[in-house]
PDB file of C-alpha atoms and ligand atoms in Angstrom:
ATOM      1  CA  MET A   1     -10.476  27.348 -15.882  1.00  0.00           C
ATOM      2  CA  ILE A   2     -11.589  30.842 -15.645  1.00  0.00           C
ATOM      3  CA  ARG A   3     -14.864  32.108 -14.667  1.00  0.00           C
ATOM      4  CA  TYR A   4     -16.517  35.035 -16.239  1.00  0.00           C
ATOM      5  CA  ALA A   5     -19.418  36.915 -15.212  1.00  0.00           C
ATOM      6  CA  LEU A   6     -21.729  37.482 -18.559  1.00  0.00           C
ATOM      7  CA  ARG A   7     -24.293  40.033 -19.604  1.00  0.00           C
ATOM      8  CA  CYS A   8     -26.297  39.648 -22.676  1.00  0.00           C
ATOM      9  CA  ASP A   9     -27.642  42.534 -24.544  1.00  0.00           C
ATOM     10  CA  LYS A  10     -31.015  42.565 -22.760  1.00  0.00           C
ATOM     11  CA  GLY A  11     -29.332  42.704 -19.635  1.00  0.00           C
ATOM     12  CA  HIS A  12     -29.467  39.507 -18.222  1.00  0.00           C
ATOM     13  CA  ASP A  13     -26.615  38.373 -16.042  1.00  0.00           C
ATOM     14  CA  PHE A  14     -24.955  34.560 -15.863  1.00  0.00           C
ATOM     15  CA  ASP A  15     -21.686  32.858 -15.335  1.00  0.00           C
ATOM     16  CA  SER A  16     -19.802  30.945 -17.510  1.00  0.00           C
ATOM     17  CA  TRP A  17     -16.755  28.785 -17.562  1.00  0.00           C
ATOM     18  CA  PHE A  18     -14.032  28.841 -20.356  1.00  0.00           C
ATOM     19  CA  ARG A  19     -10.629  27.095 -20.911  1.00  0.00           C
ATOM     20  CA  SER A  20      -8.660  30.414 -20.842  1.00  0.00           C
ATOM     21  CA  ALA A  21      -9.121  33.979 -20.953  1.00  0.00           C
ATOM     22  CA  SER A  22      -8.359  33.968 -24.721  1.00  0.00           C
ATOM     23  CA  GLY A  23     -10.374  31.148 -25.470  1.00  0.00           C
ATOM     24  CA  SER A  24     -13.640  33.078 -23.852  1.00  0.00           C
ATOM     25  CA  ASP A  25     -13.176  35.841 -26.135  1.00  0.00           C
ATOM     26  CA  THR A  26     -12.936  33.581 -29.188  1.00  0.00           C
ATOM     27  CA  LEU A  27     -16.296  31.852 -28.001  1.00  0.00           C
ATOM     28  CA  LEU A  28     -18.155  35.466 -27.021  1.00  0.00           C
ATOM     29  CA  ALA A  29     -16.699  37.005 -30.747  1.00  0.00           C
ATOM     30  CA  GLY A  30     -18.201  33.912 -32.688  1.00  0.00           C
ATOM     31  CA  GLY A  31     -21.631  33.956 -31.148  1.00  0.00           C
ATOM     32  CA  GLN A  32     -20.918  30.311 -29.504  1.00  0.00           C
ATOM     33  CA  VAL A  33     -22.217  31.530 -26.162  1.00  0.00           C
ATOM     34  CA  SER A  34     -25.857  32.163 -25.493  1.00  0.00           C
ATOM     35  CA  CYS A  35     -27.678  34.007 -22.822  1.00  0.00           C
ATOM     36  CA  VAL A  36     -29.189  31.353 -20.498  1.00  0.00           C
ATOM     37  CA  VAL A  37     -32.406  33.335 -20.270  1.00  0.00           C
ATOM     38  CA  CYS A  38     -33.265  34.855 -23.522  1.00  0.00           C
ATOM     39  CA  GLY A  39     -30.730  32.828 -25.827  1.00  0.00           C
ATOM     40  CA  SER A  40     -29.211  36.181 -27.754  1.00  0.00           C
ATOM     41  CA  THR A  41     -25.769  35.552 -28.368  1.00  0.00           C
ATOM     42  CA  GLN A  42     -25.025  39.255 -28.044  1.00  0.00           C
ATOM     43  CA  ILE A  43     -22.836  38.437 -24.690  1.00  0.00           C
ATOM     44  CA  ALA A  44     -20.309  40.907 -23.269  1.00  0.00           C
ATOM     45  CA  LYS A  45     -18.158  39.753 -20.237  1.00  0.00           C
ATOM     46  CA  ALA A  46     -19.514  42.203 -17.116  1.00  0.00           C
ATOM     47  CA  PRO A  47     -16.943  43.716 -14.852  1.00  0.00           C
ATOM     48  CA  MET A  48     -15.508  41.392 -12.487  1.00  0.00           C
ATOM     49  CA  ALA A  49     -11.996  39.571 -11.574  1.00  0.00           C
ATOM     50  CA  PRO A  50     -12.212  35.882 -13.078  1.00  0.00           C
ATOM     51  CA  ALA A  51     -11.948  33.338 -10.246  1.00  0.00           C
ATOM     52  CA  VAL A  52      -9.597  30.705 -11.217  1.00  0.00           C
ATOM     53  CA  PRO A  53      -9.883  27.318  -9.054  1.00  0.00           C
ATOM     54  CA  VAL A  54      -6.537  25.644  -7.922  1.00  0.00           C
ATOM     55  CA  ARG A  55      -8.407  22.181  -8.216  1.00  0.00           C
ATOM     56  CA  ALA A  56     -11.408  20.752  -9.709  1.00  0.00           C
ATOM     57  CA  ALA A  57     -14.261  23.394  -8.954  1.00  0.00           C
ATOM     58  CA  ALA A  58     -17.250  21.760  -7.470  1.00  0.00           C
ATOM     59  CA  ASP A  59     -19.407  24.470  -8.714  1.00  0.00           C
ATOM     60  CA  GLY A  60     -18.443  24.555 -12.581  1.00  0.00           C
ATOM     61  CA  PRO A  61     -18.118  21.599 -15.375  1.00  0.00           C
ATOM     62  CA  GLN A  62     -14.394  20.723 -15.985  1.00  0.00           C
ATOM     63  CA  PRO A  63     -13.499  19.983 -19.445  1.00  0.00           C
ATOM     64  CA  LEU A  64     -11.857  16.228 -18.411  1.00  0.00           C
ATOM     65  CA  ASP A  65      -8.612  16.436 -20.309  1.00  0.00           C
ATOM     66  CA  ALA A  66      -7.811  19.641 -18.673  1.00  0.00           C
ATOM     67  CA  PRO A  67      -5.552  19.334 -15.396  1.00  0.00           C
ATOM     68  CA  ALA A  68      -6.491  21.993 -13.098  1.00  0.00           C
ATOM     69  CA  SER A  69      -3.047  23.871 -12.558  1.00  0.00           C
ATOM     70  CA  ALA A  70       0.048  24.021 -13.896  1.00  0.00           C
ATOM     71  CA  ALA A  71       2.140  21.581 -11.123  1.00  0.00           C
ATOM     72  CA  GLU A  72      -1.016  19.196 -12.315  1.00  0.00           C
ATOM     73  CA  ARG A  73       0.217  19.677 -15.830  1.00  0.00           C
ATOM     74  CA  ARG A  74       3.605  19.066 -15.002  1.00  0.00           C
ATOM     75  CA  LEU A  75       2.934  16.019 -13.136  1.00  0.00           C
ATOM     76  CA  ALA A  76       0.840  14.750 -15.922  1.00  0.00           C
ATOM     77  CA  ALA A  77       3.527  15.597 -18.594  1.00  0.00           C
ATOM     78  CA  LEU A  78       5.921  13.703 -16.102  1.00  0.00           C
ATOM     79  CA  ARG A  79       3.772  10.444 -15.668  1.00  0.00           C
ATOM     80  CA  ALA A  80       3.356   9.950 -19.385  1.00  0.00           C
ATOM     81  CA  HIS A  81       7.178  10.340 -20.140  1.00  0.00           C
ATOM     82  CA  VAL A  82       7.928   7.797 -17.346  1.00  0.00           C
ATOM     83  CA  GLU A  83       5.187   5.575 -18.904  1.00  0.00           C
ATOM     84  CA  ARG A  84       6.381   5.987 -22.488  1.00  0.00           C
ATOM     85  CA  THR A  85       9.970   5.470 -21.919  1.00  0.00           C
ATOM     86  CA  SER A  86       9.904   2.494 -19.140  1.00  0.00           C
ATOM     87  CA  ASP A  87       8.163  -0.680 -18.422  1.00  0.00           C
ATOM     88  CA  TYR A  88       5.638  -0.974 -15.488  1.00  0.00           C
ATOM     89  CA  VAL A  89       6.603  -4.140 -13.716  1.00  0.00           C
ATOM     90  CA  GLY A  90       3.846  -3.424 -10.267  1.00  0.00           C
ATOM     91  CA  ASP A  91       4.963  -5.565  -7.421  1.00  0.00           C
ATOM     92  CA  ALA A  92       8.001  -7.090  -9.107  1.00  0.00           C
ATOM     93  CA  PHE A  93       9.900  -3.442  -9.060  1.00  0.00           C
ATOM     94  CA  ALA A  94      12.430  -4.738  -6.309  1.00  0.00           C
ATOM     95  CA  ALA A  95      13.387  -8.050  -7.441  1.00  0.00           C
ATOM     96  CA  GLU A  96      13.686  -6.684 -11.446  1.00  0.00           C
ATOM     97  CA  ALA A  97      15.726  -3.791 -10.170  1.00  0.00           C
ATOM     98  CA  ARG A  98      18.004  -6.146  -8.394  1.00  0.00           C
ATOM     99  CA  ASP A  99      18.172  -8.445 -10.962  1.00  0.00           C
ATOM    100  CA  MET A 100      19.219  -6.002 -13.305  1.00  0.00           C
ATOM    101  CA  HIS A 101      21.693  -4.700 -10.955  1.00  0.00           C
ATOM    102  CA  ASP A 102      23.034  -8.321 -10.520  1.00  0.00           C
ATOM    103  CA  GLY A 103      23.361  -8.829 -14.164  1.00  0.00           C
ATOM    104  CA  VAL A 104      20.685 -11.492 -14.220  1.00  0.00           C
ATOM    105  CA  LYS A 105      18.459  -9.560 -16.791  1.00  0.00           C
ATOM    106  CA  PRO A 106      19.562  -6.713 -19.174  1.00  0.00           C
ATOM    107  CA  GLU A 107      19.100  -3.530 -17.922  1.00  0.00           C
ATOM    108  CA  ARG A 108      16.156  -1.664 -18.975  1.00  0.00           C
ATOM    109  CA  PRO A 109      14.256   1.365 -17.478  1.00  0.00           C
ATOM    110  CA  ILE A 110      11.526   0.176 -15.349  1.00  0.00           C
ATOM    111  CA  HIS A 111       8.721   1.632 -13.016  1.00  0.00           C
ATOM    112  CA  GLY A 112       6.683  -0.095 -10.746  1.00  0.00           C
ATOM    113  CA  GLU A 113       5.746  -0.385  -6.709  1.00  0.00           C
ATOM    114  CA  ALA A 114       8.141  -1.271  -4.123  1.00  0.00           C
ATOM    115  CA  ARG A 115       7.542  -0.874  -0.207  1.00  0.00           C
ATOM    116  CA  LEU A 116       9.479   1.623   1.695  1.00  0.00           C
ATOM    117  CA  GLU A 117      11.723  -1.207   3.352  1.00  0.00           C
ATOM    118  CA  GLU A 118      12.341  -3.030  -0.335  1.00  0.00           C
ATOM    119  CA  ALA A 119      13.379   0.530  -1.504  1.00  0.00           C
ATOM    120  CA  ARG A 120      15.643   1.290   1.488  1.00  0.00           C
ATOM    121  CA  LYS A 121      17.444  -2.390   0.512  1.00  0.00           C
ATOM    122  CA  LEU A 122      17.800  -1.441  -2.883  1.00  0.00           C
ATOM    123  CA  LEU A 123      19.709   1.723  -1.761  1.00  0.00           C
ATOM    124  CA  GLU A 124      21.748   0.162   0.733  1.00  0.00           C
ATOM    125  CA  ASP A 125      22.971  -2.013  -1.664  1.00  0.00           C
ATOM    126  CA  GLY A 126      23.843   0.708  -4.043  1.00  0.00           C
ATOM    127  CA  ILE A 127      21.203   0.106  -6.939  1.00  0.00           C
ATOM    128  CA  PRO A 128      19.797   3.689  -7.933  1.00  0.00           C
ATOM    129  CA  VAL A 129      16.312   3.567  -7.486  1.00  0.00           C
ATOM    130  CA  ALA A 130      14.090   6.874  -7.059  1.00  0.00           C
ATOM    131  CA  PRO A 131      10.713   7.778  -5.784  1.00  0.00           C
ATOM    132  CA  LEU A 132       8.032   8.825  -8.566  1.00  0.00           C
ATOM    133  CA  PRO A 133       5.807  12.021  -7.284  1.00  0.00           C
ATOM    134  CA  PHE A 134       2.758   9.779  -8.281  1.00  0.00           C
ATOM    135  CA  GLY A 135       1.135   6.437  -8.112  1.00  0.00           C
ATOM    136  CA  ALA A 136       2.173   4.201 -10.762  1.00  0.00           C
ATOM    137  CA  ARG A 137      -1.035   3.333 -13.121  1.00  0.00           C
ATOM    138  CA  ARG A 138      -1.731  -0.168 -13.039  1.00  0.00           C
ATOM    139  CA  LYS A 139      -1.817  -1.168 -16.767  1.00  0.00           C
ATOM    140  CA  MET A 140      -4.026  -3.890 -17.914  1.00  0.00           C
ATOM    141  CA  HIS A 141      -2.110  -6.571 -20.282  1.00  0.00           C
TER     142      HIS A 141
HETATM  143 ZN1   ZN B 201     -30.580  37.328 -22.252  1.00  0.00          ZN
END
């Protein structure tokens, strides 16, 4: 998200948020931004350094589908990959991982929640588990 100071052809100053610098140019050139005071669509960027918030800014609207930072986008992509390619087993994670390791159940990729103590025990027994950098999203069945 980038905030630009804008000025209409009547000299009214106001701010607007855009998803990207190129997106703002497209919207301005297409007359899709109008002055909050007089409604003019002859809008130009006022000279000002754009403000790029690290997290969701409290003082501007946010598109709901746009993660705030590159790090959050990478995390969202990783999460989507994990959720797409493995089964969510919730609190049964430790038991499921152990059963697969012991050959009780066929192996498949899973993710879920385990207490620290459970995860440590799995690793001690040579069962490969790794922490995910996000909390699992509980799915409704
Ligand atoms: Zn105006």
